[in-house]
Amino acid sequence: MASLELTVSAFEKDEVTAAIATYNLASFSNVTVEHADVTAVDLASFEGLFLDPARRDNRNRIFRPEDFSPSFDFVLAAAKLKPTIVKLGPGHPHNQIPADAEAVWVSVDGDLVELGLYFGKVKR
């Protein structure tokens, strides 16, 4: 998104990950990274959202969407407010994909690696 010259605000709950993201994105003058919990951020000022909820806890996979961080309920509520893209694991339960979302699975060399959900104007 930054390479498309969009203004990007990133929020990361984990302090070390936020520091790494700040370093990795330092070449982009249009990006800010904040060590913050996105659930405490006022999302109203943003034109669109990209959410990538944490699906691991201390290196263990989290399979229950309600245990993601932020929770899948938060993600769905945010997606009702703005055009939103959500990055999830490819094994996300199909019955939890909302009818108003476009679901796109990504495959690399025949292996499913990611599921993207698109809401609002970013949905085809």
CSV table of C-alpha atoms in Angstrom, one decimal:
chain,number,residue,atom,x,y,z
A,1,MET,CA,0.0,0.0,0.0
A,2,ALA,CA,2.8,2.3,0.8
A,3,SER,CA,4.4,1.7,-2.6
A,4,LEU,CA,1.2,2.9,-4.2
A,5,GLU,CA,1.8,6.2,-2.5
A,6,LEU,CA,-1.1,5.8,-0.1
A,7,THR,CA,-0.8,7.2,3.4
A,8,VAL,CA,-0.5,4.2,5.7
A,9,SER,CA,-1.0,4.0,9.5
A,10,ALA,CA,0.0,0.7,11.0
A,11,PHE,CA,-0.9,-0.5,14.5
A,12,GLU,CA,0.8,-3.4,16.2
A,13,LYS,CA,0.1,-4.6,19.7
A,14,ASP,CA,3.4,-6.4,20.2
A,15,GLU,CA,6.2,-3.9,20.9
A,16,VAL,CA,9.0,-5.9,19.3
A,17,THR,CA,6.9,-6.5,16.1
A,18,ALA,CA,6.1,-2.8,16.0
A,19,ALA,CA,9.7,-1.9,16.2
A,20,ILE,CA,10.6,-4.4,13.4
A,21,ALA,CA,7.8,-3.0,11.2
A,22,THR,CA,9.0,0.5,11.8
A,23,TYR,CA,12.5,-0.5,10.7
A,24,ASN,CA,11.2,-2.4,7.7
A,25,LEU,CA,9.0,0.5,6.5
A,26,ALA,CA,11.5,3.3,7.3
A,27,SER,CA,12.1,3.9,3.5
A,28,PHE,CA,8.5,5.0,3.1
A,29,SER,CA,7.8,8.6,4.2
A,30,ASN,CA,4.1,8.0,4.0
A,31,VAL,CA,3.9,5.2,6.7
A,32,THR,CA,3.7,5.5,10.4
A,33,VAL,CA,3.8,2.5,12.7
A,34,GLU,CA,2.4,2.8,16.2
A,35,HIS,CA,2.7,0.3,19.1
A,36,ALA,CA,-1.0,0.2,19.9
A,37,ASP,CA,-3.9,-2.2,20.1
A,38,VAL,CA,-6.1,-1.5,17.0
A,39,THR,CA,-9.2,-2.2,19.0
A,40,ALA,CA,-8.5,1.0,20.9
A,41,VAL,CA,-8.0,3.1,17.8
A,42,ASP,CA,-10.7,5.3,16.3
A,43,LEU,CA,-11.0,3.8,12.8
A,44,ALA,CA,-13.4,6.5,11.6
A,45,SER,CA,-10.6,8.7,10.1
A,46,PHE,CA,-9.3,6.0,7.7
A,47,GLU,CA,-10.6,5.5,4.2
A,48,GLY,CA,-10.0,1.8,4.2
A,49,LEU,CA,-8.7,-1.0,6.4
A,50,PHE,CA,-6.3,-3.9,6.1
A,51,LEU,CA,-6.6,-6.3,9.0
A,52,ASP,CA,-4.3,-9.2,9.7
A,53,PRO,CA,-5.4,-10.7,13.0
A,54,ALA,CA,-2.8,-12.6,15.0
A,55,ARG,CA,-3.4,-16.3,14.7
A,56,ARG,CA,-0.5,-17.5,16.8
A,57,ASP,CA,0.2,-17.2,20.5
A,58,ASN,CA,3.7,-18.0,21.7
A,59,ARG,CA,4.3,-19.9,18.5
A,60,ASN,CA,1.2,-22.0,18.8
A,61,ARG,CA,-1.5,-21.7,16.1
A,62,ILE,CA,-4.9,-20.4,17.2
A,63,PHE,CA,-7.7,-22.1,15.4
A,64,ARG,CA,-10.8,-20.4,17.0
A,65,PRO,CA,-11.5,-17.1,15.3
A,66,GLU,CA,-12.9,-15.6,18.5
A,67,ASP,CA,-9.4,-16.1,20.0
A,68,PHE,CA,-7.6,-14.1,17.2
A,69,SER,CA,-6.1,-10.8,18.1
A,70,PRO,CA,-8.1,-8.7,17.3
A,71,SER,CA,-11.0,-11.1,17.5
A,72,PHE,CA,-12.9,-12.1,14.3
A,73,ASP,CA,-16.0,-10.3,15.7
A,74,PHE,CA,-14.0,-7.0,15.9
A,75,VAL,CA,-12.7,-7.6,12.3
A,76,LEU,CA,-16.2,-8.2,11.0
A,77,ALA,CA,-17.6,-5.1,12.8
A,78,ALA,CA,-14.8,-3.0,11.4
A,79,ALA,CA,-15.4,-4.3,7.9
A,80,LYS,CA,-19.0,-3.0,8.1
A,81,LEU,CA,-17.6,0.6,8.5
A,82,LYS,CA,-15.0,0.9,5.7
A,83,PRO,CA,-13.7,-0.9,2.6
A,84,THR,CA,-11.7,-3.6,4.2
A,85,ILE,CA,-9.3,-6.4,3.3
A,86,VAL,CA,-8.7,-9.2,5.9
A,87,LYS,CA,-5.8,-11.6,5.8
A,88,LEU,CA,-6.5,-15.0,7.3
A,89,GLY,CA,-5.2,-18.5,7.2
A,90,PRO,CA,-6.4,-20.8,4.4
A,91,GLY,CA,-8.1,-23.2,6.8
A,92,HIS,CA,-10.5,-20.5,8.1
A,93,PRO,CA,-13.9,-22.2,8.6
A,94,HIS,CA,-16.0,-21.7,5.5
A,95,ASN,CA,-19.2,-21.3,7.5
A,96,GLN,CA,-17.6,-18.2,9.1
A,97,ILE,CA,-17.1,-16.4,5.8
A,98,PRO,CA,-19.8,-13.7,5.7
A,99,ALA,CA,-22.1,-13.6,2.7
A,100,ASP,CA,-21.1,-10.0,1.9
A,101,ALA,CA,-17.4,-10.8,1.6
A,102,GLU,CA,-15.5,-11.9,-1.4
A,103,ALA,CA,-13.2,-14.8,-0.4
A,104,VAL,CA,-10.0,-15.3,-2.3
A,105,TRP,CA,-7.6,-18.2,-1.5
A,106,VAL,CA,-3.9,-17.9,-2.4
A,107,SER,CA,-1.9,-20.9,-3.5
A,108,VAL,CA,1.8,-21.2,-4.0
A,109,ASP,CA,3.0,-24.2,-5.9
A,110,GLY,CA,-0.3,-26.0,-5.2
A,111,ASP,CA,-0.2,-25.3,-1.4
A,112,LEU,CA,-2.9,-23.1,0.0
A,113,VAL,CA,-1.2,-20.4,2.1
A,114,GLU,CA,-3.7,-17.6,2.7
A,115,LEU,CA,-7.3,-16.5,2.6
A,116,GLY,CA,-8.2,-12.9,1.8
A,117,LEU,CA,-11.7,-11.5,2.6
A,118,TYR,CA,-12.7,-8.3,0.7
A,119,PHE,CA,-15.5,-6.1,1.9
A,120,GLY,CA,-17.2,-3.0,0.5
A,121,LYS,CA,-15.6,-1.1,-2.4
A,122,VAL,CA,-12.6,-3.5,-2.6
A,123,LYS,CA,-14.9,-6.5,-3.2
A,124,ARG,CA,-15.5,-7.4,-6.8
